[in-house]
Amino acid sequence: MKRIFEVDPWHVVSHELVPADKRLQESMTSIGNGYMGMRGMFEEHYSGDTLKGIYIGGVWYPDKTRVGWWKNGYPDYFGKVVNAVNFIKVNLTIDGDQVDLAKDNISDFTLDLDMQTGILRRAFTVTKGAKQVRFVIDRFVSGAQKELFDVHYQVHNLGADPVQIGFISQIDADVFNEDANYDEQFWQVLSKSHALSGGSMVAETKPNAFGTPRFTLGMQMMHQTDFEAVAAPETDKAVTNIFRGTLAPDERTTFEKRVVVVTSRDYDDEPALRGALASLSETISQQAYADLRQAHVDVWHQRWQLADVVIDGDAAAQQGIRFNLFQLFSTYYGEDKRLNLGPKGFTGEKYGGATYWDTEAFGVPFYLSLADPQVTENLLEYRYNQLAGAFHNAKQQGLAGALFPMVTFNGIECHNEWEITFEEIHRNGSIAYAIFNYTRYTSDETYLKTKGIDVLTAISRFWADRVHFSQRKQQYMIHGVTGPNEYENNVNNNWYTNLMARWTLKYTLASLQKVSAAKREDLAISDEECAHWQDIVDRMYFPHDDKLGIFIQNDTFLDKDLKPVSSIPANQRPINQHWSWDHILRSPYIKQADVLQGIYYFMDRFTPEQKRANFDFYEPLTVHESSLSPAVHAVLAADLHKEDKAVEMYERTARLDLDNYNNDTVDGLHITSMTGSWLAIVQGFAGMRVHDDTLAFAPFVPKAWQHYQFHVNFRGRLLKVDVDQQGTTVTLVSGDPLAIELNQQRVDLATSVTSQN
Amino acid sequence: MKRIFEVDPWHVVSHELVPADKRLQESMTSIGNGYMGMRGMFEEHYSGDTLKGIYIGGVWYPDKTRVGWWKNGYPDYFGKVVNAVNFIKVNLTIDGDQVDLAKDNISDFTLDLDMQTGILRRAFTVTKGAKQVRFVIDRFVSGAQKELFDVHYQVHNLGADPVQIGFISQIDADVFNEDANYDEQFWQVLSKSHALSGGSMVAETKPNAFGTPRFTLGMQMMHQTDFEAVAAPETDKAVTNIFRGTLAPDERTTFEKRVVVVTSRDYDDEPALRGALASLSETISQQAYADLRQAHVDVWHQRWQLADVVIDGDAAAQQGIRFNLFQLFSTYYGEDKRLNLGPKGFTGEKYGGATYWDTEAFGVPFYLSLADPQVTENLLEYRYNQLAGAFHNAKQQGLAGALFPMVTFNGIECHNEWEITFEEIHRNGSIAYAIFNYTRYTSDETYLKTKGIDVLTAISRFWADRVHFSQRKQQYMIHGVTGPNEYENNVNNNWYTNLMARWTLKYTLASLQKVSAAKREDLAISDEECAHWQDIVDRMYFPHDDKLGIFIQNDTFLDKDLKPVSSIPANQRPINQHWSWDHILRSPYIKQADVLQGIYYFMDRFTPEQKRANFDFYEPLTVHESSLSPAVHAVLAADLHKEDKAVEMYERTARLDLDNYNNDTVDGLHITSMTGSWLAIVQGFAGMRVHDDTLAFAPFVPKAWQHYQFHVNFRGRLLKVDVDQQGTTVTLVSGDPLAIELNQQRVDLATSVTSQN
């Protein structure tokens, strides 16, 4: 754990520039608007260690994976987010000397992400001998106008003499990905244009050998300043504008850089892209800074009105939940159904921009409650629209039906570890589960009957082909899988995977009863196929131990050397940074909830005794080195009235990045797992469920808290839930009256009801 | 199966140049002398598909392995053999036109590897309009002078007019590895020198990031010809000599290129290398071609006298066994104890030059019988000398003792699939077994007591740390391994691995009784440690099925869908070229003997019933897609008097490459598995064993054969064994009288004894 920012309800703020923590600071001060985003790297020259990253949603490159040990069925390429052309760059000079924030004498430093407004402010004073200049710099990517990046400088001469200040503003295509194999670059400059006070560039990703699309980026920079524009040198990869002016003692000025960024994803061809770039730039250039800024702030204001969570009595928790909501909304707010929720969002290269099963497992319940149902439907349709890729993936393995990818940009699997790609097929279960979850929450079966059923049928066909029948046991089995616990792999009969496979088949069979005959015909469903699926449902094998009263994670798990996590010396945690992969694989330690993930999905189908026995067995073996893990444990612990354990688990998820719990936030934020802290509060502490078509709550308040409040959308209503040590108040903020269940009691909600906890 | 060469007892010969089979032809006509070798690529320009490969023993490059998914304990680099500077190159011109064997009109083509002499001959007639020239070209790498490569041209003008012939001879560093990641090149030219009739180059492998040694190659080319040397252009990466002359109709001439190749492996520094290159070249330049050639032929003559196997009645089998012996001796004849037996020898890049467990499992018994004991001791010492690397490898996994590498040049693991590197730890067992095998065969315990015990102790310490104790079963287990059957991986309790671990501990405990107290002290062996090892020996878990009467390959093997190999459609074989890796891993099909490998090692410790039950269970599930597999089955089948099955298995190993059984000989030959055909004849058909310190035979003759004959060395004696349909004759060719066991009868061998089969 490492806390480098101050605790504050609405700000992520630090007053120190610590070079050793620079990457961590950058991760934590990332901003984004769903369309694009960037790490909290400086616009200005910084010669110290830094991880520069600007990312555009859906812009990626297929890197080669064919290596010596390539085997049939391995993906052809590894998809990676491309670090975009650096269009934010602004170097500063003071009397001609370049400011280097890593080396210059810097004082009164502030780095402040305002989560309420989505504006990142930096402020610092540079002292060079007798010269002293203060800079206050605000940056945002507009929530109102997705193509707009804006950075605004206030400059103040604090010295006794006049100083000349220079702004060297660039669009620079000389960028690298840190994870490039051989330091290759991905951008080719197509054209540049250059005026004294502005400039533009059109650049394209380099060709690839796999026939996946190339992407074109058009960028126009504009500057608002009283300083004089001076001629700048031409270089191959950059467009540069230089502005200089002199400030008298105590004089102030401002400098603003606006960049409009368009991509070929939104335009039919290059002329259209160039036309849009010009007209958007024209429109934006005519607006006042204050208006552009206000429009952006207003968007964030609306989001917070719908989704804010208030915690009284625990300032760190308050900051944690808001940080998570802020970063999630910065990554995805449902505007573009071709995009999805990447595990690192716009905050780092790792997993960057690609889609994982995290979306269905952790993103869907979050957006279901906090945004219009259309946002969630967009997430579901993302998979529907990628069915062709999923058929391809299954076929690559020689299997029927659809295997949705572990990692993808376009539906085709683009990761390249066989133990993940081939074996973590449980993801297919979560993609089916999301359809069920959406339908249960909204009570709207339209999507299920029109598109969802195609996805369910395709996944069921995969499962039916992927199981095999064991003559010896006379049961169906699934060999060679990796469960959610990636600290084991290539195991047989992972209980969770078997559960999800059987459940999908069962749910698909039931759903097929609801669809039209025409749809069934379209899907070419035969009675024989249904009968075979039913046979698998009836005779699926599940490893379990009657003596312990538990489900077994996989066939041979109980043969391991079963010592609890508490027996691992503290200096060997996290184990993935201290132990060899071999050691980890053979250990009993669980990276993230596996059996418990299955119980979490189907909470009301297991008895309290089953839940308790499994929780008590698996929780002590779990190291939670996946950021997705603690939330599931928090919800289950709350369900089992283990309130202290629920709070402990919540705390790990709530400030995972703010406190750098897993010591890997330098690489970027754990965006998808940020939903976990919200789930822990709402499904955990407040016990929210949909029981038999009814929304239910059974809240408690963590001992250290006085009160918490959150909002949820449910079937056209906006509910506000307030929980304090005395009881719970549920307020119907808008929408028709609704019957809910509060602490096991049915209550009719006209406006607001209160119940004692 | 694809047979592109003619069947001939001493020649691998074809009269067709088939472009589609070029790579296959090249693999099959590889030559080598232990020090260096090359594929049967042409010296001349060939614009068609070809895999050029010249390899120098022990010259390699550590390529990067750090990729996105790198995890603790993964090797830092992947070692690869470097394709050497192309020093054999000779382009031909006819009246100034370059000859291109892929495009020109070629007739009367012959490609002929003479295995008796180790000379590769090519002959062809080039017709260009009315011009017609015949070339007969002999190539060898000298068995008598390891540094010498020689190619000799006979040229004959068959046309009606005079023609000008040109020889453009080069040493060319512009070479690639096909398996390079980004087409990078590995050689940097340090210097070139150039005279009209000869030239030299010194080149070095490029720097690497891992601190492994760089290698320098010094090459001097000399030419014997009546043609005129003419000035050649200078280029950066090549040294060139050009010779031209005119042949009248029916006139003949010769042209010879000699290249002396020295490496930094043999010299302290670069001046020493340069000095050696000069003086060796001087010496060699003074010798006549006929003498150089005869010295080389004599070496092969001596080898065949000791090791030839004669088969009467089956010309294909005769050719097969000689081809295998020829290629094995070309790869390794024990001259340099820093070298070992690479799975592809000097015939391809794949596995190229690196050492695998094949050496101990399949190479050691072969060299024990066919070469001086010192050759085998060199192979054992190779591992002893690499103990430091093996300790390093274990430590990387967080384990005690020594883990010998799966793949190495220097003792450090240099492969990069975790499922092989971490998991195929059974290799450690074979390395221990080789010490036992050598000691049993030679009856000489000196090596065991002085060096072998160090290796055994280090391996035992690894096993003792790698097992874990299962509380549930109250037995020791080994989880997370890959057995010899690489078509499953990350399995628990691979019977073979558990067997080898327990056996090593037991053999080490017994051997420690034989060594001096000083040695035990050196090794820091305590009574507690021995007691712990004994406990593991006593309580090791072995999966077995009493009903089937078999040992189980691993914990859950019997849950698979157990259908025999015969149920796989023919067009899906070999499965590794038709099925996804996922499909293969989940199938019951065995790449190579696994349980049977263990039974083979300890043949006399299992009952005939055990052997039969396991053979009958596993053999039908085995696809033999490792070239190491059939030999073990042949020996076991012979032991079980399944003579037809033994012959069937022998046939797969005997002509694996000649008939391209596994459809992968284009990559190079399966050198280490070539021992298999010899093992199948000698341990299989002839039933050779060392029983209770006595050499034993129990021969039969395959139905299709009339007679076979082989030689073995045993404890200072050379024995000749002749087997025909009537009986067996064992002749003591040299050495003291010896008592052997022939068909279960003890016989005293003064000169020769005969027994009916």
Coordinates of C-alpha atoms in Angstrom, one line a residue, chain A residues 5 15 25 161 184 192 238 255 257 325 333 340 359 398 401 427 477 529 578 587 589 606 625 638 645 650 660 743:
Chain A
F5 CA -2.4 11.7 -2.8
H15 CA 1.6 19.0 -3.3
Q25 CA 0.9 10.1 -10.2
D161 CA 12.7 41.6 -13.6
E184 CA 9.1 0.1 -33.6
K192 CA 1.1 18.3 -42.1
A238 CA 6.1 17.1 -35.8
F255 CA -2.1 30.8 -23.1
K257 CA -4.1 25.2 -26.6
L325 CA -17.0 6.4 -10.5
Y333 CA -20.5 6.2 -20.8
N340 CA -16.4 -1.2 -24.7
T359 CA -17.4 -5.9 -18.9
G398 CA -12.0 -27.0 -34.1
G401 CA -20.7 -22.4 -32.0
R427 CA -15.8 -15.9 -20.3
M477 CA -16.9 -33.2 -18.1
E529 CA -30.0 -30.7 -30.3
H578 CA 7.9 -12.6 -5.6
S587 CA 0.4 -23.3 -4.6
Y589 CA -3.5 -19.7 -3.6
F606 CA -27.4 -21.8 -2.8
E625 CA -4.2 -10.4 -6.8
A638 CA -22.2 -9.2 3.6
K645 CA -14.9 -9.1 6.5
Y650 CA -14.5 -3.3 0.4
N660 CA -1.6 1.2 -4.9
N743 CA -35.3 -6.0 4.9

